[in-house]
XYZ file of N, CA and C in Angstrom:
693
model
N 0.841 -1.186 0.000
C 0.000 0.000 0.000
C 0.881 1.241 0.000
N 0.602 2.372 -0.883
C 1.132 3.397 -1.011
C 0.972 4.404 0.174
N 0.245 4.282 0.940
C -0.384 5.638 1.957
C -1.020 6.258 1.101
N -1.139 6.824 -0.038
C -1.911 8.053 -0.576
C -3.293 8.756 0.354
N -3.101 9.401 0.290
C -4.501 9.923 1.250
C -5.519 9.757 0.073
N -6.959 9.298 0.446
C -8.034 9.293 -0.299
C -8.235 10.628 -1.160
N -8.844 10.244 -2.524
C -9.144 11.254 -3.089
C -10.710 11.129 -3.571
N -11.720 12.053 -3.983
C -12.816 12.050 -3.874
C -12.877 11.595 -5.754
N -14.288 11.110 -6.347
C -14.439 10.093 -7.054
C -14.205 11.018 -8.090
N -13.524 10.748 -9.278
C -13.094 11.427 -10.614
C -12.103 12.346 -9.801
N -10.947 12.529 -9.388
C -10.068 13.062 -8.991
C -8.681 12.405 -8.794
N -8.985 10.864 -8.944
C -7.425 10.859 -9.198
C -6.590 11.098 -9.918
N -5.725 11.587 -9.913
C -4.281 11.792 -10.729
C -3.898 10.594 -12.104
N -3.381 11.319 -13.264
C -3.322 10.244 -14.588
C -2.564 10.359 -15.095
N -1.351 9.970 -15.216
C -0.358 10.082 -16.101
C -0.964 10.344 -17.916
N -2.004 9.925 -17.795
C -2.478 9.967 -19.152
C -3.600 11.151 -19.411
N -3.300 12.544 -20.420
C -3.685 13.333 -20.633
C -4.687 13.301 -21.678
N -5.332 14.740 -21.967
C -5.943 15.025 -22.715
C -5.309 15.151 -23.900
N -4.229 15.977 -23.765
C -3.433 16.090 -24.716
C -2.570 15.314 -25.217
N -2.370 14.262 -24.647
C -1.236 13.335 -24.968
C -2.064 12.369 -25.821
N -3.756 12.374 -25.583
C -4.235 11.238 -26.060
C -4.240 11.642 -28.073
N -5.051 13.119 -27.695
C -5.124 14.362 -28.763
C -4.015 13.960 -30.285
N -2.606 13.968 -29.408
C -1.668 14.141 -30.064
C -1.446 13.415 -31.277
N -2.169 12.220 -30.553
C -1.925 11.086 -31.539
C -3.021 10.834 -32.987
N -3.947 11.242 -32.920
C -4.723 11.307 -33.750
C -4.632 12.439 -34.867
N -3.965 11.911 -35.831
C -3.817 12.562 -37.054
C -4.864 12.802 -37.566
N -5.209 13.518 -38.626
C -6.617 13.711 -39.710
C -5.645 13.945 -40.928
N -6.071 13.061 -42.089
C -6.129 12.940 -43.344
C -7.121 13.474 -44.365
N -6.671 14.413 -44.838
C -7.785 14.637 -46.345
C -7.406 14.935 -47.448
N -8.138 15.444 -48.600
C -7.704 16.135 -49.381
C -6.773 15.138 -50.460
N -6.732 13.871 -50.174
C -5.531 13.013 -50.891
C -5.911 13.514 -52.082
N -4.896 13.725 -53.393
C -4.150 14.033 -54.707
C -3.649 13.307 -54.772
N -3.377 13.039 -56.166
C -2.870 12.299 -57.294
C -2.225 13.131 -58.531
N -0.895 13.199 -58.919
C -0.403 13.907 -59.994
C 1.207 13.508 -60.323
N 0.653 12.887 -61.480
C 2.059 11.593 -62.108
C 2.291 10.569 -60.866
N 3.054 10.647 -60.535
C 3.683 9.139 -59.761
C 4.232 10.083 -58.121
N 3.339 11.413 -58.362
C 3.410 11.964 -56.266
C 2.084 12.420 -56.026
N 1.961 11.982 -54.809
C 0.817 11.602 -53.795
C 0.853 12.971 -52.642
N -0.062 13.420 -52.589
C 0.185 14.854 -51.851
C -1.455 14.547 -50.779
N -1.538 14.792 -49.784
C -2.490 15.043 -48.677
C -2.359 16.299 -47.614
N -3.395 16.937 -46.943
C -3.162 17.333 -45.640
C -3.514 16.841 -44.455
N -2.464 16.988 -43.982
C -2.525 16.299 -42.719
C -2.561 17.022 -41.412
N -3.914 17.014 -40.477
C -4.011 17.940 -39.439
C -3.220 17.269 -38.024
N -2.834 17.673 -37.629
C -1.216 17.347 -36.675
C -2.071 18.155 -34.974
N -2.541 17.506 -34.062
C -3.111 17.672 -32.963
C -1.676 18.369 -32.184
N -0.544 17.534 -32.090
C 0.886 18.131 -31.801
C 1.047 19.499 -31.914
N 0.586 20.242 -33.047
C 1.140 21.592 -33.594
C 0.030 22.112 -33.482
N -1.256 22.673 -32.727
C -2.353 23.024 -32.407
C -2.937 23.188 -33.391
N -3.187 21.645 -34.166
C -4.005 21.247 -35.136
C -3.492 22.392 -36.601
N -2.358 22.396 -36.903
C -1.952 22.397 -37.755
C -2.135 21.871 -39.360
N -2.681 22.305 -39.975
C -2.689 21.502 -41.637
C -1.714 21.788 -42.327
N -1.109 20.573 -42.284
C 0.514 20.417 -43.216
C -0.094 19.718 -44.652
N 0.631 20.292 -45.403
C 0.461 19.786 -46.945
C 1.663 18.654 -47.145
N 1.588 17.427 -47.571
C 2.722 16.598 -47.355
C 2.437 15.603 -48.806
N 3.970 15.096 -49.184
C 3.779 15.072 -50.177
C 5.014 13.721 -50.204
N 4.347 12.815 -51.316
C 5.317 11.380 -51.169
C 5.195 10.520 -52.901
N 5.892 10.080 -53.081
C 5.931 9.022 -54.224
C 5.130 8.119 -54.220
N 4.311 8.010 -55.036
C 3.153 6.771 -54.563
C 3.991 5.769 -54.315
N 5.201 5.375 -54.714
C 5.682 3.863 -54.603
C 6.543 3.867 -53.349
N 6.339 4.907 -52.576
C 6.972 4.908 -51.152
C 8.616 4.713 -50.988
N 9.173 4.959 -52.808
C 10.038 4.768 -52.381
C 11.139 5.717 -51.766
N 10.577 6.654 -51.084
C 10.812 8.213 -50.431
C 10.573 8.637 -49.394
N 10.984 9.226 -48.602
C 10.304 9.469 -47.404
C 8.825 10.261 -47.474
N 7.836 10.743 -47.264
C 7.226 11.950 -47.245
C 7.736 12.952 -46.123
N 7.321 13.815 -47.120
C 7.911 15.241 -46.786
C 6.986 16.506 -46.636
N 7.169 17.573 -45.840
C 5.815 18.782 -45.652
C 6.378 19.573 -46.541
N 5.305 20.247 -47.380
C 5.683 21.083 -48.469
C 5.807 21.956 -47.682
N 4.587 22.806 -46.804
C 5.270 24.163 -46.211
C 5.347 23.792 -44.535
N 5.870 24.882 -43.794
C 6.156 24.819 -42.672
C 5.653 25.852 -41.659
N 5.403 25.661 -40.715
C 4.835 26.834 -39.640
C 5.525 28.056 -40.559
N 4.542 29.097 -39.901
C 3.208 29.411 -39.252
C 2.089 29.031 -40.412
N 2.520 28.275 -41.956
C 1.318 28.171 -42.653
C 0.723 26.771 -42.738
N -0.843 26.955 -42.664
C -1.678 26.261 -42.498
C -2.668 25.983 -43.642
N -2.612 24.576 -44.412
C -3.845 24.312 -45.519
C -4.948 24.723 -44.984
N -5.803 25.414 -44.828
C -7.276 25.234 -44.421
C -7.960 26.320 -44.754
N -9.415 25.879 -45.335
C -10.082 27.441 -45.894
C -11.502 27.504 -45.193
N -11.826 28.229 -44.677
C -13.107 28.424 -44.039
C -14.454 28.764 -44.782
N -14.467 28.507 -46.499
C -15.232 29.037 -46.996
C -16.500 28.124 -46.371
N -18.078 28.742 -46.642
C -19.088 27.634 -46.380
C -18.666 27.205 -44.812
N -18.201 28.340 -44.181
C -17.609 27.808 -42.618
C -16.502 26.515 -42.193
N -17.299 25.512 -42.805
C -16.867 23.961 -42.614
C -15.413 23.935 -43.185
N -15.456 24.621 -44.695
C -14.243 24.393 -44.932
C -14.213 23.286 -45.994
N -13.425 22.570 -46.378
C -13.033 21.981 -47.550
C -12.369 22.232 -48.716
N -11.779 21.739 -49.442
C -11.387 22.078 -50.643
C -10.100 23.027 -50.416
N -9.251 22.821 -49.525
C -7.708 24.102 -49.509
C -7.001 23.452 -50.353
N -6.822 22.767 -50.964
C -5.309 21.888 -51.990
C -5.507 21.772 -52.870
N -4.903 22.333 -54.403
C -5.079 21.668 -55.591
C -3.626 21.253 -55.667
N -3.231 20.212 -56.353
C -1.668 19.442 -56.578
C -1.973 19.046 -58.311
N -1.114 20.157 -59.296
C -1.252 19.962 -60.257
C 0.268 19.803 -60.932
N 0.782 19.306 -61.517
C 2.161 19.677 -62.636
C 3.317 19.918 -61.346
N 3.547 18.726 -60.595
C 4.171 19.572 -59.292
C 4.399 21.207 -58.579
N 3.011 21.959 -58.801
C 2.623 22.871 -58.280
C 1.636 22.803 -57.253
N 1.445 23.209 -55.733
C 0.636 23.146 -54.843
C 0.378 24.181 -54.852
N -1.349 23.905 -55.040
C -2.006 25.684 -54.347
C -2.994 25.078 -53.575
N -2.943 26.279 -52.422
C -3.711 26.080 -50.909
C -4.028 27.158 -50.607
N -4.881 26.942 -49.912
C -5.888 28.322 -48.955
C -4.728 28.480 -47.316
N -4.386 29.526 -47.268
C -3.559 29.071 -45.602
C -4.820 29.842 -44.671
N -4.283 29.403 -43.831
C -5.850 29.294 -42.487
C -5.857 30.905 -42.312
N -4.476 31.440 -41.562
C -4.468 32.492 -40.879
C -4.714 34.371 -41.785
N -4.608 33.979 -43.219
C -4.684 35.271 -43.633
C -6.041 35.008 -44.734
N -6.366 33.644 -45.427
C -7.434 33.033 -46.012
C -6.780 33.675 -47.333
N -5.505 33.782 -47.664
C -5.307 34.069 -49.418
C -5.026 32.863 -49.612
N -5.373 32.631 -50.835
C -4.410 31.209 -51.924
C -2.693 31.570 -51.764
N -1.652 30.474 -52.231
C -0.715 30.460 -52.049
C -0.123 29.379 -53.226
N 1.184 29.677 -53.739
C 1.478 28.635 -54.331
C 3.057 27.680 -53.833
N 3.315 26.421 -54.360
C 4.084 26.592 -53.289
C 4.822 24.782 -54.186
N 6.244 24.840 -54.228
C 6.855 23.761 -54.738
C 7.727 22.604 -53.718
N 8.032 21.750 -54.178
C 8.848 20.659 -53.266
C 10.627 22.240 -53.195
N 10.774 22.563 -51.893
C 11.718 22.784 -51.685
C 11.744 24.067 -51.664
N 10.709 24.762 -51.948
C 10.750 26.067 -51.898
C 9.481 26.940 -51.118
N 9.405 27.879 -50.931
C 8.998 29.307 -50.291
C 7.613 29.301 -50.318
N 6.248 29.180 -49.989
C 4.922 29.165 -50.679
C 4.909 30.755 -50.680
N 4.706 31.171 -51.721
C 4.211 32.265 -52.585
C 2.811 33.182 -52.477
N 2.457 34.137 -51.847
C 1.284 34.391 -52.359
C 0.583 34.695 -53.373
N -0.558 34.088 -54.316
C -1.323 34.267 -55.522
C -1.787 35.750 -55.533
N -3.263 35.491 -54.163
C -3.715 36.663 -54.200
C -3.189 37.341 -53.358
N -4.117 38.566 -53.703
C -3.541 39.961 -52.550
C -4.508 39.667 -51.277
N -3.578 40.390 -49.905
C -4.239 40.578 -48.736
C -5.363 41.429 -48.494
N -6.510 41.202 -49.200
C -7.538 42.221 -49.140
C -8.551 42.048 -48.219
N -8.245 40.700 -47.633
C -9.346 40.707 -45.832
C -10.745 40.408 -46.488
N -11.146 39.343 -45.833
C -12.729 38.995 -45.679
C -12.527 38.218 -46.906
N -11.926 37.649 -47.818
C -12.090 36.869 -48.989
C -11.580 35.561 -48.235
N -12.773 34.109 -49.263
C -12.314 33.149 -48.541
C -12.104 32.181 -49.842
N -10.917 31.674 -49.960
C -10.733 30.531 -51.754
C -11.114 28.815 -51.360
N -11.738 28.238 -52.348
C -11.709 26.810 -51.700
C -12.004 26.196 -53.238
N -11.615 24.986 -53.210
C -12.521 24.065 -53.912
C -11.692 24.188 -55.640
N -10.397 24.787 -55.864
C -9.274 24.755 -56.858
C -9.566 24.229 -58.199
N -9.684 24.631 -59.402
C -9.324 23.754 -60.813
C -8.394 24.539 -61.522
N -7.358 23.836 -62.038
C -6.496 24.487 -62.815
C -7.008 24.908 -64.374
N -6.785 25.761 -65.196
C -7.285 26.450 -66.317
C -5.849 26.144 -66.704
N -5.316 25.153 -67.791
C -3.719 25.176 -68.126
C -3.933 26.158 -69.600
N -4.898 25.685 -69.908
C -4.800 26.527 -71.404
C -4.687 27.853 -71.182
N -5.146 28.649 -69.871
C -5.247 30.220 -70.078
C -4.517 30.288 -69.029
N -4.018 29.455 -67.895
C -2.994 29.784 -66.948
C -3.398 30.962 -66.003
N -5.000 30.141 -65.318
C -5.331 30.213 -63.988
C -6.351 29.610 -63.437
N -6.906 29.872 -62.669
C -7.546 28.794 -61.524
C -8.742 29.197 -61.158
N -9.710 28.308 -61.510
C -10.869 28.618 -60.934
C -11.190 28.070 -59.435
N -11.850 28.878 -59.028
C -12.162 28.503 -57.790
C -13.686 28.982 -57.033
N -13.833 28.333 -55.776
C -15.050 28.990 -55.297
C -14.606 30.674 -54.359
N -15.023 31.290 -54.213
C -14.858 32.520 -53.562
C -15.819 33.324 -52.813
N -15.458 33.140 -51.074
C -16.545 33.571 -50.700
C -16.219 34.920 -50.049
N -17.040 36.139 -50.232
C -17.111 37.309 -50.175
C -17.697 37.557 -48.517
N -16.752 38.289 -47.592
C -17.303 38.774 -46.599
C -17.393 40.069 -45.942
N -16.992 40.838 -46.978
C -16.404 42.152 -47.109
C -17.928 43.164 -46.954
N -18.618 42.778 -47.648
C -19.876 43.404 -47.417
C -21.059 43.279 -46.009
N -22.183 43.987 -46.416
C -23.218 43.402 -45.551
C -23.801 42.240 -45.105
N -23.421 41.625 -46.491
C -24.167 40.269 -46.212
C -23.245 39.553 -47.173
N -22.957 37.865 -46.751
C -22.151 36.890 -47.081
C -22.332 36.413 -49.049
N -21.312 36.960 -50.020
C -21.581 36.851 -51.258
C -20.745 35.715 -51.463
N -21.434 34.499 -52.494
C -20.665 33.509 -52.796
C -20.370 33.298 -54.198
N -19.044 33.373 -55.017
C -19.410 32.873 -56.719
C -18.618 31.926 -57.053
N -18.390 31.641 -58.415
C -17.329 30.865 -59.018
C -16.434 32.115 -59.349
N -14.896 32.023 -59.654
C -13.690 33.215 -59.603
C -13.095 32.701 -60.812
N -12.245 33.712 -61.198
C -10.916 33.200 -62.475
C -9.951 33.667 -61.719
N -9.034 33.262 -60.967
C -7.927 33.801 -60.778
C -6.753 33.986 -61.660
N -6.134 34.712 -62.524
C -5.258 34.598 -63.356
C -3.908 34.546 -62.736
N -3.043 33.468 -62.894
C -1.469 33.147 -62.329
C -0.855 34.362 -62.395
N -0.768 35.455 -63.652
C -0.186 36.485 -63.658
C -0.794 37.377 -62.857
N -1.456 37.951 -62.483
C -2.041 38.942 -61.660
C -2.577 38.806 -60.497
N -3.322 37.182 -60.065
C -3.641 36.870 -58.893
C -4.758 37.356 -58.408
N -5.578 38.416 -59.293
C -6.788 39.354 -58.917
C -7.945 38.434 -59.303
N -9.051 37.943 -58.592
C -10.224 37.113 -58.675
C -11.168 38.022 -59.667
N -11.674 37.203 -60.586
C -12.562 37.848 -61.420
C -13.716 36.774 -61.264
N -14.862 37.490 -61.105
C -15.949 36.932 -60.933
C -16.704 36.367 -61.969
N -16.807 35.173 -62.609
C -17.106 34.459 -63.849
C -18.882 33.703 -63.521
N -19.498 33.580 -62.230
C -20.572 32.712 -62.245
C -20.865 33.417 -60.667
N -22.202 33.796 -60.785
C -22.762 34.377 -59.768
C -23.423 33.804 -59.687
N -24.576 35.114 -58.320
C -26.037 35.172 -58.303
C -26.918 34.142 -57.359
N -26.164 33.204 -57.132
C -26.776 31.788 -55.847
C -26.446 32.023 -54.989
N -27.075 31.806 -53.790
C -26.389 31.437 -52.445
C -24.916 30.813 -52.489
N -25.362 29.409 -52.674
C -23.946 28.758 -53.197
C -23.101 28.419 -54.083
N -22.043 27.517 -53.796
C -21.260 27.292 -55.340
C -20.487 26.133 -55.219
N -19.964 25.413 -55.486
C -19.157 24.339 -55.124
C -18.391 24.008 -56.513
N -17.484 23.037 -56.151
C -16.942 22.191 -57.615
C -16.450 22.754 -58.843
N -16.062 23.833 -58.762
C -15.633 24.225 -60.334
C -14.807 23.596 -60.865
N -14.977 22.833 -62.135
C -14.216 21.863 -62.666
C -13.590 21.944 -64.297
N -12.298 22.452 -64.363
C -12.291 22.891 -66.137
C -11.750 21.578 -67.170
N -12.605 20.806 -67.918
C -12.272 19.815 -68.366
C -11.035 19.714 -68.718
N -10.435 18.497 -69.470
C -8.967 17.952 -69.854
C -8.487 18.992 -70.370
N -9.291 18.926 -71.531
C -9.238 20.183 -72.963
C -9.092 21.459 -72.987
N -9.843 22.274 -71.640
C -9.728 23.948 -71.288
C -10.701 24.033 -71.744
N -12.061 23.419 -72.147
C -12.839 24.041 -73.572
C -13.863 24.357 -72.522
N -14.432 23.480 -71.410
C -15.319 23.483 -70.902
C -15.261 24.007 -68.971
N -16.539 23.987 -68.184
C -16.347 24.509 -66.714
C -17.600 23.977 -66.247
N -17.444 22.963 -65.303
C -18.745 22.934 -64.656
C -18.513 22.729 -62.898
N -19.963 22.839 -62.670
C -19.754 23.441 -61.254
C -21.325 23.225 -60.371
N -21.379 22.943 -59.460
C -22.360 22.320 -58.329
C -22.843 24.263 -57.910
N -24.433 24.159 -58.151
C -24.951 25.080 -57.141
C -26.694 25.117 -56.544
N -26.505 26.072 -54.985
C -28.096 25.420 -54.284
C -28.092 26.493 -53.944
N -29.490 26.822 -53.433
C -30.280 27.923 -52.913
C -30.585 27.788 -51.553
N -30.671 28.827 -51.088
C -31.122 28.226 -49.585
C -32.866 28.336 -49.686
N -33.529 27.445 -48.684
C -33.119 27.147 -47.325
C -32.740 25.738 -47.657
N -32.378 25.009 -49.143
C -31.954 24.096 -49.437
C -30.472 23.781 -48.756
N -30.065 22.430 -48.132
C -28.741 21.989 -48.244
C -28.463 21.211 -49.060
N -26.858 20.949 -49.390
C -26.457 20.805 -50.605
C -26.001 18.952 -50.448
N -27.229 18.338 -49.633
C -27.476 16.436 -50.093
C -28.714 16.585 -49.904
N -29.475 17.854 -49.991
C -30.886 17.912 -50.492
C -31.692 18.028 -52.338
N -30.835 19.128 -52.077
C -30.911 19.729 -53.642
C -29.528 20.460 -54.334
N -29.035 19.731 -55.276
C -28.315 21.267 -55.968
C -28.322 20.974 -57.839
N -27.544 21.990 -58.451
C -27.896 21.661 -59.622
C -26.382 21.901 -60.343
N -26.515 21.230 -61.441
C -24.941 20.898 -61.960
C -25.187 21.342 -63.140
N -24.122 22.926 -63.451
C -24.136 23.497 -64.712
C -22.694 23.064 -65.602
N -23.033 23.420 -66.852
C -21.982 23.054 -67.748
C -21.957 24.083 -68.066
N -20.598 25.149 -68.477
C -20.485 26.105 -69.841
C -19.620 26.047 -70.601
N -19.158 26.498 -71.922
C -18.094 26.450 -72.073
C -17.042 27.947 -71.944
N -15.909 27.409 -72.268
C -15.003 28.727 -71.958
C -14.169 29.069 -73.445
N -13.893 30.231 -73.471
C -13.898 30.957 -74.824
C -12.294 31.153 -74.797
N -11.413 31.716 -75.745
C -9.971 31.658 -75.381
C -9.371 32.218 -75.011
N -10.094 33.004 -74.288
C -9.411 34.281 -73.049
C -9.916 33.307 -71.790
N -10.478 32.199 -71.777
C -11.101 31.379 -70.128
C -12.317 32.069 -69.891
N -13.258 32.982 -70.490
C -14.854 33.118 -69.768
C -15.323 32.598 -70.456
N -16.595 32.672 -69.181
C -17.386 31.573 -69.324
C -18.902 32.230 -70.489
N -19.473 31.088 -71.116
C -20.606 31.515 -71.692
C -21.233 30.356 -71.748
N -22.715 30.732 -72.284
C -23.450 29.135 -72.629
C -23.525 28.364 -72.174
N -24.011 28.976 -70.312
C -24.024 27.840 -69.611
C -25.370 27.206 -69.740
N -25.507 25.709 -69.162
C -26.556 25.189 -69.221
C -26.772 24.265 -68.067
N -28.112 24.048 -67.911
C -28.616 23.198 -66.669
C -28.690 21.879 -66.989
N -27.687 21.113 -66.450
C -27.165 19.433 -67.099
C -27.897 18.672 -66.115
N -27.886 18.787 -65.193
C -28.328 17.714 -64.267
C -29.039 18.321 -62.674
N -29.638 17.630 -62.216
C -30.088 17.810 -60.695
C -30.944 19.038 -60.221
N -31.483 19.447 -59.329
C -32.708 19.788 -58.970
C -32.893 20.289 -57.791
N -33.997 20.944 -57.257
C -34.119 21.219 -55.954
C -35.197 19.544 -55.398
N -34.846 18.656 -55.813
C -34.794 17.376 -55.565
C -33.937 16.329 -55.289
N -32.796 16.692 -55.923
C -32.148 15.843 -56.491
C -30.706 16.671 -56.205
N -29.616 15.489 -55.274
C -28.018 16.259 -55.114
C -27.159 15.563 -56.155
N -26.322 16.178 -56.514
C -25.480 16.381 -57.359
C -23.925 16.499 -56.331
N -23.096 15.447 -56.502
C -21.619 15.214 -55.606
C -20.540 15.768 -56.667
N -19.568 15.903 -56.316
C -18.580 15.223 -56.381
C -18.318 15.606 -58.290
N -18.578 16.645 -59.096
C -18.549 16.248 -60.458
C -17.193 16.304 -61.005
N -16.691 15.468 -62.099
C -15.782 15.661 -62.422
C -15.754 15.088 -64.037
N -14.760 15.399 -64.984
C -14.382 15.190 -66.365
C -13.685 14.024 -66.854
């Protein structure tokens, strides 16, 4: 017997923490695919939940490695929840970082870059690369005003300034620019609809400057959800 003096019920002492348990539980998302490297973020409980962008050879025959390093963080708060901070294209990473909410670009071994400018209240998520016109569509949510504006964006690589290509909904999701550059489609819902209730999946095509025209209503409904689209 130890002596310990009695302690009253849920009060004993634990070598085993909250945080120690915390630590261990990684979060995985976002996995990519581009040629023969494998890129994910990985939220790190250790580094006060940190989203590291990390990046490996599918055939493991490499270590994995974090593309960027404190203080930046994958994560975009658009739609609150978040989703969609990583595109991994042509060994180029672009990400939403948590703490300032601009896009960023960012290579094996080097510096992540900022795209856009620090203009506050803008939030990027949900990435497609435009290779033919050399920039990126994305979702973009507006908080700068009175009330919360959401669209589809063109970001152009050279200038980094969001141009607004698909309005007018509550929401927006998925912008997707086919193999070819020719085409753009993209998930959108209305409220008081949520989006595994109802949304609707437009097609347009894109002209050879990248805007959009001639869009059309391809699929889904304020019945009917629409996931996940892709080319």
């Amino acid at each position: 017997m130890s002596g310990a003096a009695p302690r009253p019920l849920r009060l004993w002492p634990s070598p085993i923490t909250a945080a120690s348990v915390a630590a261990a539980g990684l979060r995985f998302e976002a996995v990519q695919l581009d040629g023969d490297q494998a890129y994910w973020i990985e939220g790190r409980p250790a580094e006060a939940g940190r989203c590291v962008v990390v990046q490996r050879d599918v055939r493991g025959e490499t270590a994995a490695r974090d593309l960027i390093a404190a203080p930046f963080s994958a994560r975009t708060f658009a739609h609150e929840y978040g989703g969609g901070a990583l595109l991994a294209v042509g060994s180029r990473v672009f990400f939403s970082n948590a703490s300032d909410s601009r896009l960023y670009t960012v290579s094996a071994g080097e510096q992540p870059q900022a795209l856009t400018a620090d203009l506050g209240g803008l939030r990027y998520a949900d990435m497609s690369l435009d290779r033919t016109n050399d920039a990126v569509f994305c979702v973009v949510e507006d908080h700068r005003g009175g009330s919360v504006v959401n669209s589809v964006a063109r970001i152009p690589l050279a200038t980094g300034a969001a141009e607004t290509t698909v309005g007018g909904n509550d929401f927006y999701a998925s912008p997707r620019v086919s193999p070819d550059g020719t085409r753009l489609c993209w998930l959108t819902w209305n409220q008081p609809l949520m989006p595994w209730e109802g949304t609707e999946l437009w097609v347009a095509w894109l002209d050879c400057d990248g805007l959009v025209h001639d869009a059309e209503l391809v699929a889904g409904g304020p019945h009917e959800s629409i996931y996940q689209p892709s080319w």
